[in-house]
Short mmCIF file of C-alpha atoms and ligand atoms in Angstrom, two decimals:
data_model
loop_
_atom_site.label_atom_id
_atom_site.label_comp_id
_atom_site.label_asym_id
_atom_site.label_seq_id
_atom_site.Cartn_x
_atom_site.Cartn_y
_atom_site.Cartn_z
CA MET A 21 -39.03 -4.38 -12.75
CA PRO A 22 -40.02 -2.43 -9.99
CA ILE A 23 -38.09 -0.15 -7.90
CA GLY A 24 -36.37 -2.00 -5.10
CA MET A 25 -36.57 -5.11 -7.16
CA ASN A 26 -33.01 -6.90 -6.81
CA ALA A 27 -31.36 -10.39 -7.85
CA ALA A 28 -32.55 -11.89 -4.18
CA ARG A 29 -35.98 -10.67 -4.39
CA LEU A 30 -36.10 -12.33 -7.90
CA GLN A 31 -34.72 -15.36 -7.10
CA GLU A 32 -36.80 -15.66 -3.53
CA GLY A 33 -39.11 -19.44 -4.00
CA LEU A 34 -37.45 -20.14 -7.56
CA ARG A 35 -37.93 -23.55 -8.01
CA THR A 36 -35.42 -24.63 -10.53
CA ARG A 37 -32.21 -26.83 -10.21
CA TRP A 38 -29.96 -24.70 -12.42
CA VAL A 39 -31.56 -21.83 -14.29
CA GLY A 40 -31.11 -18.46 -11.94
CA LYS A 41 -28.85 -19.90 -9.26
CA GLU A 42 -27.10 -17.08 -10.20
CA ILE A 43 -28.70 -13.80 -10.70
CA PHE A 44 -27.55 -10.38 -11.70
CA TYR A 45 -29.58 -7.73 -11.73
CA SER A 46 -29.42 -3.84 -13.06
CA ARG A 47 -31.43 -0.84 -13.12
CA SER A 48 -30.32 0.24 -16.40
CA VAL A 49 -28.00 -1.61 -18.81
CA GLU A 50 -27.25 -1.65 -22.73
CA SER A 51 -28.53 -4.98 -23.32
CA THR A 52 -28.91 -8.19 -21.12
CA ASN A 53 -27.46 -10.20 -24.16
CA GLU A 54 -24.52 -8.22 -24.13
CA TRP A 55 -24.23 -8.53 -20.47
CA ALA A 56 -24.53 -12.28 -20.15
CA LYS A 57 -22.16 -12.65 -23.06
CA GLU A 58 -19.82 -10.76 -21.08
CA LEU A 59 -20.52 -12.64 -18.27
CA ALA A 60 -20.56 -16.19 -20.03
CA ARG A 61 -16.94 -14.87 -21.14
CA LEU A 62 -15.92 -14.64 -17.80
CA GLY A 63 -16.88 -18.13 -16.90
CA ALA A 64 -20.45 -17.55 -15.54
CA ARG A 65 -21.93 -21.14 -14.68
CA GLU A 66 -24.65 -22.41 -16.77
CA GLY A 67 -28.02 -21.13 -15.76
CA THR A 68 -26.77 -17.42 -14.93
CA VAL A 69 -29.53 -14.75 -15.75
CA ALA A 70 -28.81 -11.11 -16.50
CA ALA A 71 -32.05 -8.74 -15.98
CA ALA A 72 -32.46 -5.37 -15.92
CA ALA A 73 -35.13 -2.69 -15.59
CA THR A 74 -34.23 -0.72 -19.05
CA GLN A 75 -32.24 -1.53 -21.79
CA LYS A 76 -30.36 1.32 -23.27
CA LYS A 77 -29.74 -0.75 -26.09
CA GLY A 78 -31.73 -3.64 -26.63
CA HIS A 79 -31.73 -5.45 -29.67
CA GLY A 80 -33.43 -8.24 -31.69
CA ARG A 81 -32.59 -10.01 -34.18
CA LEU A 82 -31.10 -8.36 -37.73
CA GLY A 83 -29.92 -6.29 -35.65
CA ARG A 84 -33.15 -4.43 -34.58
CA THR A 85 -33.73 -1.81 -31.94
CA TRP A 86 -35.82 -3.70 -29.27
CA VAL A 87 -37.07 -0.86 -27.33
CA SER A 88 -37.24 -1.57 -23.68
CA PRO A 89 -39.05 0.81 -21.01
CA LEU A 90 -39.65 0.35 -17.22
CA GLY A 91 -42.47 -1.80 -16.52
CA GLY A 92 -40.88 -4.61 -19.18
CA LEU A 93 -39.08 -8.00 -18.28
CA TRP A 94 -35.76 -7.73 -19.98
CA PHE A 95 -33.40 -11.03 -19.07
CA SER A 96 -30.97 -13.08 -20.79
CA ILE A 97 -29.86 -16.96 -19.60
CA VAL A 98 -26.27 -18.33 -20.06
CA LEU A 99 -26.21 -21.29 -21.61
CA ARG A 100 -23.47 -24.01 -22.25
CA PRO A 101 -25.14 -26.76 -24.36
CA LYS A 102 -23.30 -29.68 -25.40
CA LEU A 103 -24.76 -29.40 -28.97
CA LYS A 104 -23.97 -28.63 -32.08
CA ALA A 105 -24.59 -25.06 -33.21
CA GLY A 106 -27.30 -26.23 -36.03
CA VAL A 107 -28.87 -27.74 -32.29
CA SER A 108 -28.52 -25.05 -30.26
CA ALA A 109 -30.49 -23.13 -33.16
CA LYS A 110 -33.73 -24.68 -31.74
CA LEU A 111 -33.32 -23.23 -27.99
CA VAL A 112 -35.59 -20.35 -29.38
CA PHE A 113 -38.48 -22.86 -29.97
CA VAL A 114 -37.62 -23.90 -25.90
CA ALA A 115 -37.94 -20.51 -24.86
CA THR A 116 -40.31 -19.34 -26.72
CA LEU A 117 -42.75 -22.19 -26.19
CA ALA A 118 -41.82 -21.55 -22.23
CA VAL A 119 -43.05 -18.17 -22.90
CA ALA A 120 -46.53 -19.36 -24.70
CA GLU A 121 -47.18 -22.23 -21.97
CA PHE A 122 -46.93 -19.63 -19.19
CA LEU A 123 -48.73 -16.91 -20.35
CA TYR A 124 -51.62 -19.18 -21.37
CA GLU A 125 -51.53 -21.19 -17.86
CA ALA A 126 -50.90 -18.03 -15.68
CA TYR A 127 -53.07 -15.42 -17.45
CA GLY A 128 -55.53 -17.77 -19.77
CA LEU A 129 -54.67 -15.21 -22.65
CA ASP A 130 -55.46 -16.21 -26.28
CA VAL A 131 -51.29 -16.66 -27.09
CA GLU A 132 -49.54 -18.04 -30.46
CA THR A 133 -46.24 -18.64 -31.45
CA LYS A 134 -45.09 -17.22 -34.58
CA TRP A 135 -42.18 -18.85 -36.35
CA PRO A 136 -39.20 -17.90 -35.77
CA ASN A 137 -38.82 -16.37 -32.22
CA ASP A 138 -42.38 -14.58 -31.75
CA VAL A 139 -44.99 -14.95 -29.04
CA LEU A 140 -48.09 -12.91 -30.01
CA VAL A 141 -51.33 -12.39 -27.94
CA ASN A 142 -54.45 -11.27 -30.12
CA GLY A 143 -52.02 -11.38 -33.27
CA GLN A 144 -49.81 -8.70 -31.70
CA LYS A 145 -46.30 -9.52 -30.42
CA VAL A 146 -46.07 -9.72 -26.78
CA CYS A 147 -42.58 -11.38 -26.49
CA GLY A 148 -39.74 -11.68 -28.45
CA ILE A 149 -36.53 -14.11 -28.05
CA LEU A 150 -32.60 -13.81 -28.98
CA ALA A 151 -30.64 -16.56 -29.04
CA GLU A 152 -27.44 -16.14 -29.49
CA MET A 153 -24.43 -18.58 -29.67
CA VAL A 154 -20.54 -18.35 -29.85
CA THR A 155 -19.13 -21.39 -31.20
CA VAL A 156 -15.27 -23.17 -31.03
CA GLY A 157 -15.27 -25.57 -34.45
CA LYS A 158 -19.06 -26.84 -34.75
CA ALA A 159 -19.63 -27.13 -30.85
CA VAL A 160 -21.15 -24.28 -29.15
CA ASP A 161 -19.00 -22.59 -26.24
CA TYR A 162 -21.65 -21.05 -24.86
CA ALA A 163 -25.21 -19.86 -25.66
CA VAL A 164 -27.22 -16.90 -24.51
CA VAL A 165 -31.06 -16.69 -24.74
CA GLY A 166 -32.74 -13.48 -24.26
CA PHE A 167 -36.27 -12.72 -23.30
CA GLY A 168 -38.39 -9.44 -24.02
CA VAL A 169 -41.63 -9.48 -22.66
CA ASN A 170 -43.90 -6.04 -22.53
CA VAL A 171 -45.16 -6.33 -19.24
CA ASN A 172 -46.44 -3.53 -17.03
CA PHE A 173 -46.66 -0.60 -19.40
CA LYS A 174 -49.27 0.54 -22.00
CA VAL A 175 -48.10 0.14 -25.91
CA LYS A 176 -49.70 3.73 -27.00
CA GLU A 177 -47.60 5.24 -24.00
CA ALA A 178 -44.45 3.64 -24.10
CA LEU A 179 -43.39 2.58 -27.26
CA PRO A 180 -42.95 4.27 -30.46
CA GLN A 181 -46.01 4.63 -32.85
CA ALA A 182 -44.50 2.48 -35.58
CA LEU A 183 -45.09 -0.51 -32.98
CA TRP A 184 -48.92 0.36 -32.06
CA GLY A 185 -50.95 -1.99 -33.82
CA LYS A 186 -48.12 -4.35 -34.19
CA ALA A 187 -46.87 -4.98 -30.66
CA THR A 188 -48.82 -5.40 -27.23
CA SER A 189 -48.11 -5.87 -23.39
CA LEU A 190 -49.82 -7.72 -20.84
CA GLU A 191 -51.37 -4.79 -19.33
CA ASP A 192 -52.65 -4.04 -22.47
CA GLU A 193 -54.40 -7.22 -22.73
CA LEU A 194 -54.91 -7.71 -18.83
CA GLY A 195 -56.22 -4.20 -18.14
CA LYS A 196 -54.07 -4.44 -14.65
CA HIS A 197 -50.58 -5.09 -13.91
CA VAL A 198 -49.06 -8.50 -13.27
CA GLN A 199 -46.37 -9.10 -10.86
CA ARG A 200 -42.98 -9.39 -12.46
CA ASP A 201 -41.23 -11.42 -10.56
CA VAL A 202 -43.72 -14.02 -10.46
CA LEU A 203 -43.81 -13.94 -14.10
CA PHE A 204 -39.65 -13.81 -14.26
CA ARG A 205 -39.88 -16.83 -11.95
CA GLY A 206 -42.83 -18.84 -14.06
CA LEU A 207 -40.93 -18.22 -17.09
CA LEU A 208 -37.14 -19.44 -15.86
CA GLU A 209 -39.05 -22.67 -14.03
CA ARG A 210 -40.76 -23.35 -17.74
CA PHE A 211 -37.50 -22.77 -19.50
CA GLU A 212 -35.73 -25.36 -17.57
CA PHE A 213 -38.45 -27.82 -17.57
CA ILE A 214 -38.56 -27.68 -21.46
CA SER A 215 -34.87 -27.48 -21.95
CA GLU A 216 -34.05 -30.31 -19.84
CA SER A 217 -36.87 -32.04 -21.91
CA PHE A 218 -35.16 -31.07 -25.06
CA LEU A 219 -31.86 -32.39 -24.16
CA LYS A 220 -33.34 -36.03 -22.77
CA ASP A 221 -35.90 -36.65 -25.53
CA GLY A 222 -34.86 -34.51 -28.27
CA PHE A 223 -36.47 -31.73 -30.45
CA ALA A 224 -39.89 -33.97 -31.76
CA PRO A 225 -41.45 -33.14 -28.67
CA VAL A 226 -40.83 -29.72 -28.00
CA LEU A 227 -42.14 -28.77 -31.43
CA GLU A 228 -45.10 -30.91 -31.19
CA ARG A 229 -46.07 -28.35 -28.19
CA TRP A 230 -45.02 -25.67 -29.82
CA ARG A 231 -46.94 -26.17 -32.74
CA ARG A 232 -50.04 -26.29 -31.05
CA TYR A 233 -49.61 -22.32 -30.42
CA ALA A 234 -48.35 -21.96 -34.12
CA ARG A 235 -51.79 -20.70 -35.67
CA PHE A 236 -50.13 -19.50 -38.54
CA LEU A 237 -49.94 -22.97 -39.79
CA GLY A 238 -51.94 -23.88 -42.89
CA LYS A 239 -52.70 -19.81 -43.29
CA ARG A 240 -51.48 -17.79 -46.00
CA VAL A 241 -48.27 -15.78 -45.39
CA LYS A 242 -45.54 -14.05 -46.69
CA VAL A 243 -41.96 -14.38 -45.60
CA THR A 244 -39.17 -11.84 -46.16
CA ASN A 245 -35.55 -12.38 -45.40
CA GLU A 246 -32.24 -10.52 -46.29
CA HIS A 247 -32.67 -12.35 -49.94
CA GLU A 248 -36.37 -12.41 -51.17
CA ALA A 249 -40.24 -11.98 -50.20
CA ARG A 250 -41.90 -15.26 -50.99
CA SER A 251 -45.84 -16.04 -50.31
CA GLY A 252 -47.84 -18.97 -49.84
CA VAL A 253 -49.29 -21.27 -47.12
CA ALA A 254 -46.91 -21.99 -44.27
CA VAL A 255 -47.01 -26.09 -44.19
CA ASP A 256 -45.24 -26.44 -41.35
CA VAL A 257 -41.55 -25.92 -39.47
CA ASP A 258 -39.66 -29.31 -39.76
CA VAL A 259 -37.19 -31.21 -37.37
CA ASP A 260 -34.15 -28.58 -38.22
CA GLY A 261 -36.53 -25.57 -37.04
CA ALA A 262 -37.21 -24.41 -40.62
CA LEU A 263 -40.51 -23.40 -42.03
CA ASN A 264 -41.41 -24.62 -45.28
CA LEU A 265 -43.99 -22.87 -47.12
CA ARG A 266 -46.02 -24.08 -50.51
CA LEU A 267 -45.81 -21.62 -53.20
CA ASP A 268 -48.43 -20.88 -55.33
CA ASP A 269 -47.13 -23.18 -58.13
CA GLY A 270 -47.37 -25.92 -55.78
CA THR A 271 -43.42 -26.59 -55.02
CA GLU A 272 -42.32 -26.19 -51.35
CA LYS A 273 -39.40 -23.85 -50.20
CA ARG A 274 -37.62 -24.08 -47.04
CA PHE A 275 -36.83 -21.09 -44.84
CA LEU A 276 -34.21 -21.20 -42.11
CA SER A 277 -34.69 -17.49 -41.61
CA GLY A 278 -36.85 -14.72 -41.99
CA ASP A 279 -40.16 -13.11 -40.91
CA VAL A 280 -43.48 -14.23 -41.19
CA SER A 281 -46.39 -11.88 -41.70
CA LEU A 282 -50.03 -13.05 -42.51
CA VAL A 283 -51.60 -12.39 -45.77
CA VAL A 284 -55.19 -11.10 -45.91
CA ARG A 285 -57.38 -11.27 -48.77
C1 BTN B 215 -36.79 -10.09 -31.69
O1 BTN B 215 -37.95 -10.15 -31.42
O2 BTN B 215 -36.12 -9.89 -32.58
C2 BTN B 215 -35.79 -10.37 -30.35
C3 BTN B 215 -35.88 -9.65 -29.30
C4 BTN B 215 -35.64 -9.90 -28.03
C5 BTN B 215 -35.25 -8.82 -27.04
C6 BTN B 215 -34.84 -8.95 -25.66
S1 BTN B 215 -34.78 -8.10 -24.16
C7 BTN B 215 -33.72 -8.76 -23.22
C8 BTN B 215 -32.44 -9.50 -24.12
N1 BTN B 215 -31.48 -8.51 -24.33
C9 BTN B 215 -31.67 -7.79 -25.78
O3 BTN B 215 -30.78 -7.05 -26.34
N2 BTN B 215 -32.07 -8.53 -26.47
C10 BTN B 215 -33.13 -9.64 -25.72
#
C-alpha cells in the first residue's frame, strides 16, 4: 500500500457490519496470515484484518513462497465460523468469488476462477487465496483467509522470471494504477456479503455464482497433487468443493486438493 497508508485511512468509508471493524496495518511483516493467526490466538474478534505493504515470508498453498512486493494488496481476515472444518474449507470459494465479482464489476476485467483458490485475468493469476483453519475436535476455533492480489506493479519488474507469463497484475492488465484503498474496501465489503449469504443459505448459491467464472469447467485439464497427476475433462466442482475429472477411460475421479492446468492439444 502507498507510503502513508494506515489502518484509519483503509477503514475510511468502509461499509461493512463486521469485517474490518478492526484493522492492523504494518509496512512489512513476515506473513499477514501468520500475523492474523497470532491475533486470533490472542482473542481478536471476528472480521479483524491484518494488512501489510510487503511480506518477507508470504506463503501460498503447499508451503509455496508468495512473492509480495510493494504495490500489492496483502491482507488476511480472522473468522470464527460456527462451522465444521469441512464446511469451512468452502471459505476459499467465498473469497475467490468476492475477488472475481469485484474485479469484474469495478474494472470490467475478463476474470475467471480456477479451482481451488485462484483468480485469473486473461488466463494469468492475479490473486491467490490461502485459507487456514485451527480446529478443536471437529469444530473450527478460528480461520484465517489471506488475500494476495497483484495490483500496482509490473510483473516483469517486480516478480521473478519464473512467474512471467503465469502471473499478471492489475497494472499490467489495465495499463494504470488503481486506488488500493478502494480495492481493499470493495473486497472486504464483497467478502462480508458473500460470507453472510453462505452462512444463511449454504454453499450451493455461492458455488453457482463461482461456476459462472470457472471457465476451465468442460475443458481438458491436468490435475496434479502430492500423489499423482491425471489428465481429463473438468466436469464440475461439487457441493463439497471437490473437482470431478472425467478420465480418458470414461470414469470420473474426485479431487479434494491439487492444482489445475489447462491442457492445450
Ligand atoms: C496461493 O495461491 O497458493 C495462495 C496465496 C496467498 C497469498 C496471501 S498474501 C496475504 C496472505 N499472507 C500470506 O502469507 N499468504 C496470503
